């Protein structure tokens, strides 16, 4: 497969989403390209290291790999059986250890494999290439040697991570060390650059400027994170421009580099979409959910591991829907199925009473034509029921309402104290997250004894209060000194009893508790319109005239769709389940209606990278804005964190004797 810039970059050719391109590069450009000459009909061995096996597993299924002629997948550091009649494909990082292992496999009189096709995940140094060339016995056995420039995990059709679970600890920790922080940022920069090398995109690089660059204030490593990362990416891109064939020489997309200090509330506030609720409340391991299936014969229920991923059409439809919307839709799907089945109708009429979703589920399972499709539907009915039970048991509606009122300035300190004093059933984690939001908006309320008193009232441990206190290491959302129109802080009176850290948006929330939006939503919209201030978000490159032209086109398209968001202080009467029909991009019908529409007409891609972990609400925003702006918005981060993981990481910022390696993430 020839791989030119027209295959992938947003300035030409058939449009493919981010994950599709990643998958096709691995399957066709790498695996299929090893089918040469007489070896076309033979099976091959695929050898990977710990990182590349994850890269592969996020983008491809085992069936895809097998279809491309791979019969065996091996770990480069494991002892392997010699297969001298088979060719091997090496997909490895360009490290000295990996190259030594490869040479030991293929050198001497008895190599492990007949021929080796070597693909490096990122640029390889001249020293390592020289090391390979030195071994004269290996050279004739190398069928191909090239750089794939693919060193990221495609976690979503519009999302990737660089696999740096410790980034928050290394960069925002209490004992920040420049050496450790710089080493982390260098690897992150290299991996982000492989995203652009993979897609044949050359970005205009924007980044959050350091907040204090005057002579009187010393700039910390934390404050310079986006600046340093932007410089690192820029250096890598400069090399790609020279070394990669068909790499664009002018800007084809936009990249905005941020860090976790831009929005400290998004990682801890309760997000009410089906996807976020599943990962927040169900103790899932990654995307794996343990589904309990009742036995038809009355025996022990069967446990089955299922993956909640994009190949499941129901998950794809409902994941960004509000949990109340998702529950209604699942009930409707069950009802529709049963209404088409005469036996089920008779059963329903005989009972006379209105059927619950669970009754419907049991009836469907008893039907003779119980199929894989209904199995999926039944799975999601069970999950939605569990979530609604947990929401009720933990009093999350009341907590969620208070969280949102705090953020929008409709509640203050007194309301929090009242909640902590009266809500006995509230969970420890719920109260902790509430105080973390409070500490972001009212940091002065946690100084000295005030913080201790709040801790006692909430009945939290000193370990929990470490997480609350460590919010300050991410910087304060309250910044009275700085007030720029496109900035990341809102100006308000520090003596005012109630403060808002979000402005109401014009678009009407279709569901209660969906008022909250992550800060990146506002920033991406401003970037797309060309309204992001250069003093707050400088650009590494001065974009060429052609780039300005394309940006203004996309801006015009955006502005014709709706006016810029304005502050509205009108208070709505929220209901748990307003009628559907909203076209706000959040509801699942809206998402599905637009998801498959004219992808080819999409404008230039927008990439947003958040150092220190991204959230599911931020990933959802990227899907929503892709439809709204008609530009594919891709979110990158060092990791994707659900609230429990983020809280644990935050505690580690000041814990010298703990390491994130002990965490199950």
XYZ file of C-alpha atoms in Angstrom:
665
model
C 0.000 0.000 0.000
C 1.448 3.322 -1.003
C 1.138 5.754 1.837
C 1.033 9.361 0.737
C -0.210 12.463 2.484
C -3.473 12.314 0.552
C -4.355 9.100 2.369
C -4.663 10.697 5.745
C -4.125 14.392 6.229
C -7.146 16.641 6.358
C -6.248 18.475 3.188
C -7.263 15.859 0.632
C -8.363 12.348 -0.296
C -10.995 10.075 1.229
C -11.598 11.065 4.825
C -10.753 8.479 7.461
C -10.915 9.065 11.178
C -7.878 9.047 13.398
C -8.205 5.465 14.642
C -8.960 4.068 11.155
C -5.725 5.559 9.815
C -3.738 4.132 12.750
C -5.266 0.683 12.209
C -4.678 0.708 8.454
C -1.064 1.773 8.823
C -0.359 -1.121 11.198
C -2.221 -3.717 9.136
C -1.407 -2.661 5.592
C 1.684 -0.475 5.653
C 3.439 -2.728 8.168
C 2.051 -6.299 8.205
C 0.912 -6.525 4.580
C 4.062 -4.904 3.219
C 6.054 -7.865 4.581
C 4.250 -10.126 2.069
C 6.854 -9.981 -0.671
C 7.920 -12.336 -3.431
C 7.645 -16.033 -2.630
C 6.684 -15.319 1.009
C 3.165 -14.153 0.053
C 1.543 -17.448 0.949
C 3.485 -18.108 4.149
C 2.572 -17.338 7.750
C 4.741 -14.993 9.792
C 5.697 -14.362 13.405
C 5.028 -10.892 14.866
C 7.482 -9.855 17.588
C 6.789 -6.826 19.784
C 7.915 -5.207 23.040
C 5.737 -4.124 26.000
C 4.862 -0.741 24.485
C 4.252 -1.786 20.874
C 1.990 -4.683 21.882
C -0.271 -2.087 23.561
C -0.122 0.179 20.488
C -1.250 -2.768 18.377
C -3.978 -3.943 20.779
C -5.606 -0.494 20.991
C -5.850 -0.210 17.186
C -6.387 -3.792 15.934
C -8.134 -7.011 16.871
C -6.324 -10.365 16.828
C -8.511 -11.443 13.883
C -7.232 -8.449 11.855
C -3.620 -9.444 12.544
C -4.246 -13.110 11.647
C -5.905 -12.062 8.391
C -2.650 -10.353 7.396
C -0.747 -13.636 7.655
C 0.456 -13.578 11.280
C 0.136 -16.963 12.965
C 2.074 -16.223 16.158
C 2.604 -13.118 18.322
C 5.716 -13.104 20.549
C 7.347 -10.908 23.206
C 10.885 -9.898 22.188
C 12.189 -10.442 25.746
C 10.740 -13.945 26.166
C 12.620 -17.096 25.289
C 11.272 -18.154 21.879
C 11.201 -21.351 19.861
C 13.369 -21.242 16.673
C 11.217 -21.180 13.520
C 13.884 -21.073 10.771
C 11.376 -21.689 7.969
C 9.248 -18.633 8.883
C 9.733 -14.900 8.339
C 9.431 -12.528 11.297
C 8.031 -8.996 11.577
C 9.596 -6.938 14.385
C 7.522 -3.968 15.598
C 9.713 -2.497 18.331
C 10.886 0.732 19.950
C 14.326 1.868 18.732
C 16.132 1.098 22.012
C 19.572 -0.427 22.479
C 18.071 -3.389 24.388
C 15.621 -4.170 21.564
C 18.305 -3.941 18.874
C 20.605 -6.271 20.872
C 17.738 -8.806 21.191
C 16.967 -8.547 17.464
C 20.635 -9.101 16.514
C 20.907 -12.075 18.861
C 17.786 -13.596 17.173
C 19.054 -13.173 13.623
C 22.874 -13.504 13.803
C 25.152 -16.532 13.606
C 24.745 -19.839 11.832
C 21.316 -20.675 13.287
C 19.000 -17.622 13.272
C 15.571 -17.987 14.885
C 13.795 -16.915 11.681
C 14.339 -17.075 7.926
C 14.005 -13.327 7.237
C 13.270 -10.277 9.409
C 11.195 -7.200 8.535
C 11.977 -4.539 11.160
C 9.634 -1.627 11.894
C 10.623 0.917 14.550
C 7.844 2.761 16.389
C 9.749 6.091 16.393
C 12.905 7.545 14.743
C 15.987 5.362 15.198
C 19.412 6.846 15.969
C 22.348 6.589 13.543
C 24.291 4.753 16.275
C 21.732 1.920 16.412
C 21.556 1.648 12.622
C 25.367 1.454 12.603
C 25.195 -1.285 15.246
C 22.903 -3.349 12.974
C 25.084 -2.764 9.899
C 28.177 -4.026 11.728
C 26.819 -7.584 11.888
C 27.502 -9.001 8.414
C 25.583 -12.230 9.124
C 22.369 -10.323 9.886
C 22.289 -7.902 6.909
C 21.313 -10.466 4.204
C 18.511 -11.717 6.466
C 16.824 -8.296 6.802
C 13.886 -8.024 4.398
C 13.117 -4.437 5.374
C 14.134 -1.805 7.923
C 12.039 1.312 8.422
C 10.531 3.789 10.874
C 6.764 3.503 11.347
C 6.568 6.666 13.489
C 3.625 5.297 15.439
C 4.140 5.485 19.191
C 0.768 6.311 20.734
C -2.336 4.417 21.890
C -5.457 5.113 19.787
C -7.960 4.832 22.672
C -10.886 6.220 20.661
C -11.805 7.171 17.088
C -10.837 10.707 18.163
C -8.482 10.175 21.086
C -4.961 8.987 21.916
C -2.676 8.748 24.941
C 1.119 8.665 25.175
C 1.053 6.172 28.097
C 2.560 8.398 30.795
C 0.558 7.453 33.891
C 3.139 9.199 36.079
C 3.090 12.539 34.227
C 1.059 14.274 36.953
C 3.459 12.971 39.609
C 6.622 13.818 37.622
C 5.543 17.296 36.506
C 3.255 18.652 39.244
C 4.721 16.880 42.285
C 5.703 18.711 45.460
C 9.371 17.844 44.906
C 9.461 18.813 41.260
C 12.837 18.085 39.697
C 13.735 19.626 36.391
C 15.649 16.536 35.211
C 12.761 14.119 35.750
C 10.212 16.577 34.350
C 12.271 17.334 31.242
C 12.863 13.613 30.574
C 9.101 12.997 30.765
C 8.300 15.911 28.426
C 10.927 14.813 25.885
C 9.344 11.368 25.509
C 5.832 12.868 25.404
C 6.947 15.315 22.672
C 8.500 12.506 20.619
C 5.325 10.402 20.844
C 3.012 13.316 19.965
C 5.217 14.052 16.938
C 4.658 10.474 15.706
C 0.906 11.244 15.585
C 1.595 13.995 13.031
C 4.134 11.846 11.187
C 1.529 9.066 10.988
C -1.237 11.312 9.672
C 1.121 13.359 7.444
C -0.054 16.534 9.177
C 2.023 19.610 9.981
C 0.369 21.666 12.746
C 0.361 25.292 13.744
C 1.490 24.766 17.367
C -0.315 26.880 20.006
C 0.329 26.497 23.743
C -0.739 27.958 27.080
C 1.733 30.685 27.960
C 3.450 30.746 31.359
C 1.271 32.798 33.699
C 4.073 34.812 35.254
C 6.947 35.949 33.106
C 7.755 39.274 34.781
C 11.095 39.924 36.455
C 9.680 39.892 39.997
C 8.229 36.384 39.815
C 10.186 33.205 39.372
C 8.662 30.899 36.765
C 8.336 27.307 37.955
C 8.703 24.097 35.959
C 4.954 23.558 36.380
C 4.195 26.888 34.758
C 6.441 26.128 31.778
C 5.058 22.657 30.977
C 3.124 23.643 27.796
C 5.974 25.943 26.650
C 8.598 23.199 26.993
C 6.382 20.576 25.384
C 5.617 22.882 22.431
C 9.367 23.423 21.890
C 10.013 19.656 22.067
C 7.273 18.858 19.533
C 8.501 21.644 17.260
C 12.030 20.182 17.238
C 10.691 16.710 16.352
C 8.473 18.123 13.585
C 11.436 20.015 12.086
C 13.251 16.654 11.732
C 10.134 14.991 10.263
C 9.877 17.726 7.612
C 13.347 16.804 6.407
C 13.281 13.024 6.783
C 9.725 11.863 5.981
C 8.644 11.562 2.376
C 5.516 13.558 1.463
C 5.485 15.313 4.846
C 3.718 18.677 4.340
C 5.907 21.780 4.387
C 3.075 24.198 5.275
C 0.489 24.006 8.066
C -2.369 21.557 7.538
C -3.981 21.542 11.006
C -3.920 23.157 14.461
C -2.496 21.852 17.749
C -3.312 23.387 21.130
C -1.121 22.307 24.068
C -2.603 22.619 27.561
C -2.030 21.033 30.964
C -4.237 19.887 33.807
C -4.107 23.332 35.475
C -6.424 24.631 32.742
C -9.398 22.888 34.392
C -9.129 21.216 37.786
C -12.879 20.656 38.141
C -13.457 18.409 35.096
C -11.514 15.420 36.560
C -13.543 15.307 39.814
C -17.074 16.587 39.099
C -19.705 13.910 38.449
C -20.197 13.588 34.691
C -23.665 12.239 33.845
C -23.130 10.510 30.512
C -23.535 6.747 30.217
C -19.833 6.229 29.410
C -18.528 8.389 32.272
C -20.987 6.880 34.799
C -19.953 3.320 33.843
C -16.265 4.051 34.420
C -16.904 6.161 37.516
C -19.305 3.887 39.419
C -18.846 0.292 38.221
C -15.218 -0.509 39.171
C -14.458 -1.474 35.593
C -10.999 -2.629 34.598
C -10.267 -0.460 31.570
C -13.212 -1.087 29.212
C -13.934 -4.538 30.683
C -17.245 -5.098 32.466
C -18.186 -8.352 34.224
C -21.698 -9.257 33.022
C -23.694 -11.628 35.237
C -26.054 -13.752 33.103
C -28.887 -15.588 34.940
C -28.979 -19.342 34.300
C -31.929 -20.503 32.163
C -31.999 -23.815 34.048
C -32.080 -22.165 37.478
C -28.464 -22.954 38.345
C -25.581 -20.633 39.201
C -25.466 -17.396 37.158
C -22.721 -17.221 34.547
C -20.068 -14.471 34.653
C -18.857 -13.132 31.338
C -16.260 -10.445 30.579
C -17.521 -7.975 27.986
C -15.743 -4.996 26.425
C -17.636 -1.711 26.206
C -16.081 -0.490 22.970
C -16.923 1.066 19.618
C -17.661 -2.310 17.925
C -20.821 -2.541 20.099
C -23.486 -0.478 18.229
C -25.610 0.119 21.355
C -22.577 1.387 23.292
C -21.622 3.595 20.348
C -25.111 5.111 20.270
C -25.542 5.631 24.017
C -22.069 6.335 25.417
C -22.338 10.148 25.237
C -26.042 10.238 26.139
C -27.177 11.429 29.575
C -27.825 8.421 31.839
C -31.560 9.278 32.047
C -31.731 9.481 28.241
C -29.805 6.198 27.873
C -32.171 4.446 30.320
C -35.250 5.674 28.430
C -33.820 4.626 25.094
C -33.001 1.127 26.384
C -36.544 0.742 27.718
C -37.894 1.860 24.328
C -35.647 -0.620 22.496
C -36.887 -3.483 24.684
C -40.519 -2.403 24.228
C -40.106 -2.142 20.446
C -38.626 -5.612 20.263
C -41.438 -7.110 22.311
C -44.137 -5.274 20.384
C -42.977 -7.112 17.257
C -43.206 -10.497 18.968
C -46.717 -11.936 19.311
C -45.846 -14.411 22.076
C -44.443 -11.594 24.176
C -47.534 -9.436 23.520
C -49.825 -12.207 24.806
C -47.655 -12.571 27.925
C -47.852 -8.812 28.543
C -51.635 -8.686 28.068
C -52.171 -11.640 30.411
C -50.411 -9.848 33.261
C -52.257 -6.584 32.647
C -49.859 -4.414 34.657
C -47.316 -2.025 33.095
C -43.993 -3.771 32.669
C -40.702 -2.510 34.064
C -37.519 -2.622 31.971
C -36.351 -5.590 34.041
C -39.594 -7.501 33.350
C -39.123 -6.789 29.665
C -35.534 -8.040 29.887
C -36.627 -11.357 31.452
C -39.331 -11.848 28.814
C -36.887 -11.207 25.984
C -34.399 -13.695 27.419
C -37.133 -16.352 27.525
C -37.994 -15.972 23.838
C -36.870 -18.681 21.417
C -35.281 -16.196 18.997
C -33.033 -14.798 21.751
C -30.045 -13.623 19.711
C -26.673 -11.961 20.054
C -28.325 -8.601 19.367
C -30.757 -9.080 22.251
C -27.873 -10.317 24.415
C -26.207 -6.923 23.872
C -29.442 -5.085 24.642
C -29.928 -7.107 27.810
C -26.345 -6.291 28.874
C -26.953 -2.537 28.610
C -30.314 -2.781 30.388
C -28.513 -4.446 33.308
C -25.767 -1.804 33.346
C -28.249 1.092 33.228
C -30.275 -0.470 36.063
C -27.118 -0.850 38.180
C -26.130 2.753 37.534
C -29.573 4.096 38.425
C -29.571 2.029 41.637
C -26.151 3.442 42.613
C -27.244 7.004 41.792
C -30.250 6.552 44.087
C -28.367 4.753 46.900
C -25.541 7.309 47.008
C -27.816 10.346 46.662
C -25.846 11.465 43.608
C -28.607 13.658 42.151
C -28.526 15.971 45.163
C -24.710 15.956 45.202
C -24.544 16.528 41.449
C -26.922 19.478 41.685
C -24.791 21.082 44.417
C -21.577 20.497 42.411
C -23.039 22.235 39.347
C -24.540 25.082 41.393
C -21.116 25.687 42.975
C -19.415 25.830 39.585
C -21.978 28.256 38.127
C -22.069 30.471 41.235
C -25.605 29.476 42.277
C -24.374 27.950 45.556
C -21.643 28.836 48.020
C -19.945 27.854 51.258
C -23.151 27.799 53.335
C -24.800 25.338 50.949
C -21.811 22.969 51.200
C -21.820 23.126 55.022
C -25.570 22.443 55.040
C -25.100 19.449 52.713
C -22.256 17.965 54.797
C -24.271 18.431 57.988
C -27.515 16.871 56.740
C -26.650 14.243 54.110
C -25.678 11.264 56.245
C -25.961 8.744 53.380
C -23.460 10.611 51.183
C -20.425 8.475 50.347
C -16.916 9.351 51.518
C -15.748 9.707 47.917
C -18.699 11.964 47.063
C -17.891 14.322 49.945
C -14.199 14.280 49.029
C -14.936 15.285 45.434
C -17.255 18.048 46.630
C -14.481 19.484 48.824
C -12.006 19.241 45.931
C -14.323 21.389 43.808
C -14.784 23.779 46.748
C -10.994 24.043 47.223
C -10.600 24.984 43.565
C -13.183 27.793 43.795
C -12.556 28.930 47.404
C -8.897 28.072 48.174
C -8.781 30.499 51.123
C -11.431 28.411 52.939
C -8.856 25.657 53.405
C -6.148 27.716 55.060
C -5.105 26.656 58.578
C -7.865 25.503 60.900
C -10.619 26.184 58.369
C -9.504 23.167 56.338
C -9.316 20.968 59.457
C -12.872 21.952 60.445
C -14.217 21.096 57.002
C -12.417 17.749 57.146
C -14.036 16.930 60.510
C -17.474 17.978 59.269
C -17.124 15.759 56.177
C -15.612 12.945 58.317
C -12.681 12.573 55.915
C -9.281 11.095 56.713
C -6.011 13.028 56.550
C -5.187 10.915 53.477
C -8.309 12.258 51.755
C -7.460 15.817 52.757
C -4.065 15.369 51.052
C -5.964 15.132 47.741
C -7.923 18.308 48.590
C -4.792 20.232 49.601
C -2.861 19.029 46.547
C -5.389 20.713 44.230
C -3.319 23.850 44.915
C -0.308 22.243 43.161
C -2.272 22.394 39.919
C -2.705 26.145 40.322
C -5.836 28.018 41.340
C -8.922 28.476 39.195
C -9.330 31.782 41.040
C -7.048 34.453 39.645
C -8.146 37.946 40.457
C -5.095 39.602 38.906
C -5.468 38.242 35.401
C -8.530 38.815 33.290
C -8.069 38.322 29.599
C -10.989 37.549 27.307
C -9.591 34.243 26.078
C -7.794 33.323 29.261
C -8.320 30.308 31.413
C -9.535 32.158 34.496
C -12.573 34.234 35.312
C -12.309 37.457 37.225
C -14.440 37.816 40.313
C -14.463 39.616 43.595
C -12.564 37.586 46.197
C -14.839 39.023 48.895
C -17.995 37.939 47.111
C -19.834 35.124 48.891
C -20.596 33.150 45.713
C -18.243 32.794 42.766
C -18.740 31.261 39.335
C -15.934 29.459 37.506
C -18.112 28.779 34.445
C -20.363 31.060 32.426
C -23.789 29.781 31.388
C -23.790 28.841 27.721
C -26.504 29.836 25.280
C -27.398 26.314 24.285
C -30.162 24.862 26.428
C -29.195 21.795 28.441
C -31.620 19.010 27.506
C -31.124 17.189 30.807
C -30.710 18.176 34.401
C -27.085 18.079 35.617
C -25.704 18.559 32.104
C -24.968 22.278 32.491
C -21.295 21.687 33.270
C -18.835 21.780 30.396
C -15.034 21.353 30.427
C -12.941 24.475 29.748
C -11.522 22.974 26.567
C -14.942 23.356 24.902
C -14.660 27.140 25.084
C -10.976 27.121 24.073
C -11.498 24.860 21.032
C -14.387 27.004 19.794
C -12.270 30.145 20.127
C -9.339 28.471 18.386
C -11.571 27.442 15.485
C -12.938 30.980 15.137
C -9.475 32.524 15.331
C -10.394 34.260 18.612
C -7.825 32.656 20.944
C -5.579 35.496 22.191
C -1.950 35.202 21.079
C -0.645 36.662 24.363
C -2.243 33.803 26.341
C -1.768 31.104 23.697
C 1.284 31.963 21.558
C 2.049 30.153 18.294
C 5.399 28.417 17.685
C 5.147 29.072 13.942
C 3.826 32.035 12.008
C 1.274 30.239 9.847
C 1.558 30.646 6.107
C -1.087 32.645 4.138
C -2.719 29.440 2.833
C -3.224 28.307 6.406
C -4.867 31.619 7.361
C -7.170 31.238 4.383
C -8.334 27.769 5.379
C -8.826 28.823 8.989
C -11.001 31.748 8.008
C -13.133 29.416 5.894
C -13.758 27.116 8.825
C -14.375 30.159 11.034
C -16.990 31.457 8.633
C -18.718 28.093 8.635
C -18.704 28.075 12.416
C -20.011 31.605 12.848
C -22.871 30.927 10.431
C -24.024 28.054 12.644
C -24.463 30.092 15.792
C -23.388 33.092 17.768
C -20.508 32.999 20.232
C -21.394 31.822 23.718
C -22.549 34.594 26.018
C -22.953 34.689 29.760
C -26.537 34.086 30.814
C -27.417 34.178 34.459
C -31.042 33.076 34.021
C -31.703 30.084 36.213
C -33.537 27.195 34.604
C -35.844 24.830 36.383
C -34.062 21.531 35.827
C -35.943 18.286 35.438
C -34.460 14.832 35.500
C -35.957 13.921 32.158
C -36.901 16.739 29.804
C -38.447 15.759 26.469
C -36.060 14.659 23.755
C -35.412 16.234 20.408
C -32.521 18.423 21.433
C -29.951 18.921 18.713
C -27.219 20.078 21.063
C -24.700 17.472 19.950
C -24.784 15.781 23.367
C -27.898 13.614 22.994
C -27.317 10.265 21.353
C -29.822 10.872 18.538
C -28.014 14.086 17.666
C -24.612 12.380 17.732
C -25.784 9.509 15.535
C -27.638 11.806 13.167
C -24.449 13.698 12.387
C -21.733 11.065 12.955
C -21.887 9.495 9.514
C -22.759 12.682 7.631
C -20.440 14.242 5.051
C -17.124 13.394 6.700
C -15.448 14.302 3.432
C -16.517 17.923 3.867
C -14.683 18.200 7.182
C -12.268 21.097 7.507
C -8.739 20.923 8.900
C -8.203 18.819 12.004
C -7.831 20.362 15.466
C -5.616 18.534 17.971
C -5.752 19.325 21.691
C -3.172 17.799 24.033
C -3.574 17.925 27.836
C -0.513 17.122 29.965
C -1.426 15.398 33.254
C -4.441 13.342 32.176
C -7.676 13.938 30.237
C -11.266 13.108 31.208
C -14.158 11.370 29.462
C -16.117 14.641 29.489
C -13.270 16.237 27.500
C -13.279 13.357 25.012
C -17.051 13.744 24.629
C -16.573 17.472 23.900
C -14.234 16.601 21.010
C -16.910 14.359 19.461
C -19.557 17.036 19.945
C -17.441 19.846 18.481
C -16.404 17.764 15.449
C -20.068 17.808 14.430
C -20.618 21.442 15.362
C -17.427 22.871 13.800
C -17.270 20.388 10.901
C -13.636 19.736 11.792
C -12.345 16.486 13.315
C -11.241 17.363 16.855
C -8.710 14.891 18.290
C -7.902 14.798 21.997
C -4.497 13.625 23.180
C -3.190 13.273 26.702
C -0.582 11.539 28.830
C -3.401 9.310 30.194
C -7.199 9.053 30.359
C -8.284 9.264 33.999
C -11.572 8.490 35.689
C -12.184 10.322 39.010
C -10.930 7.512 41.333
C -7.631 7.287 39.389
C -7.191 11.053 39.309
C -7.751 11.326 43.091
C -5.150 8.606 43.763
C -2.643 10.350 41.490
C -3.311 13.652 43.230
C -2.560 12.077 46.625
C 0.793 10.861 45.257
C 1.946 14.395 44.444
C 3.167 14.762 48.035
C 3.730 11.102 48.921
C 7.454 10.296 48.903
C 7.107 6.655 49.902
C 4.369 5.737 47.419
C 4.565 5.139 43.695
C 1.925 5.036 41.020
C 3.355 1.668 39.975
C 1.391 0.222 42.906
C -1.900 1.443 41.438
C -4.221 -0.706 39.373
C -4.979 1.607 36.469
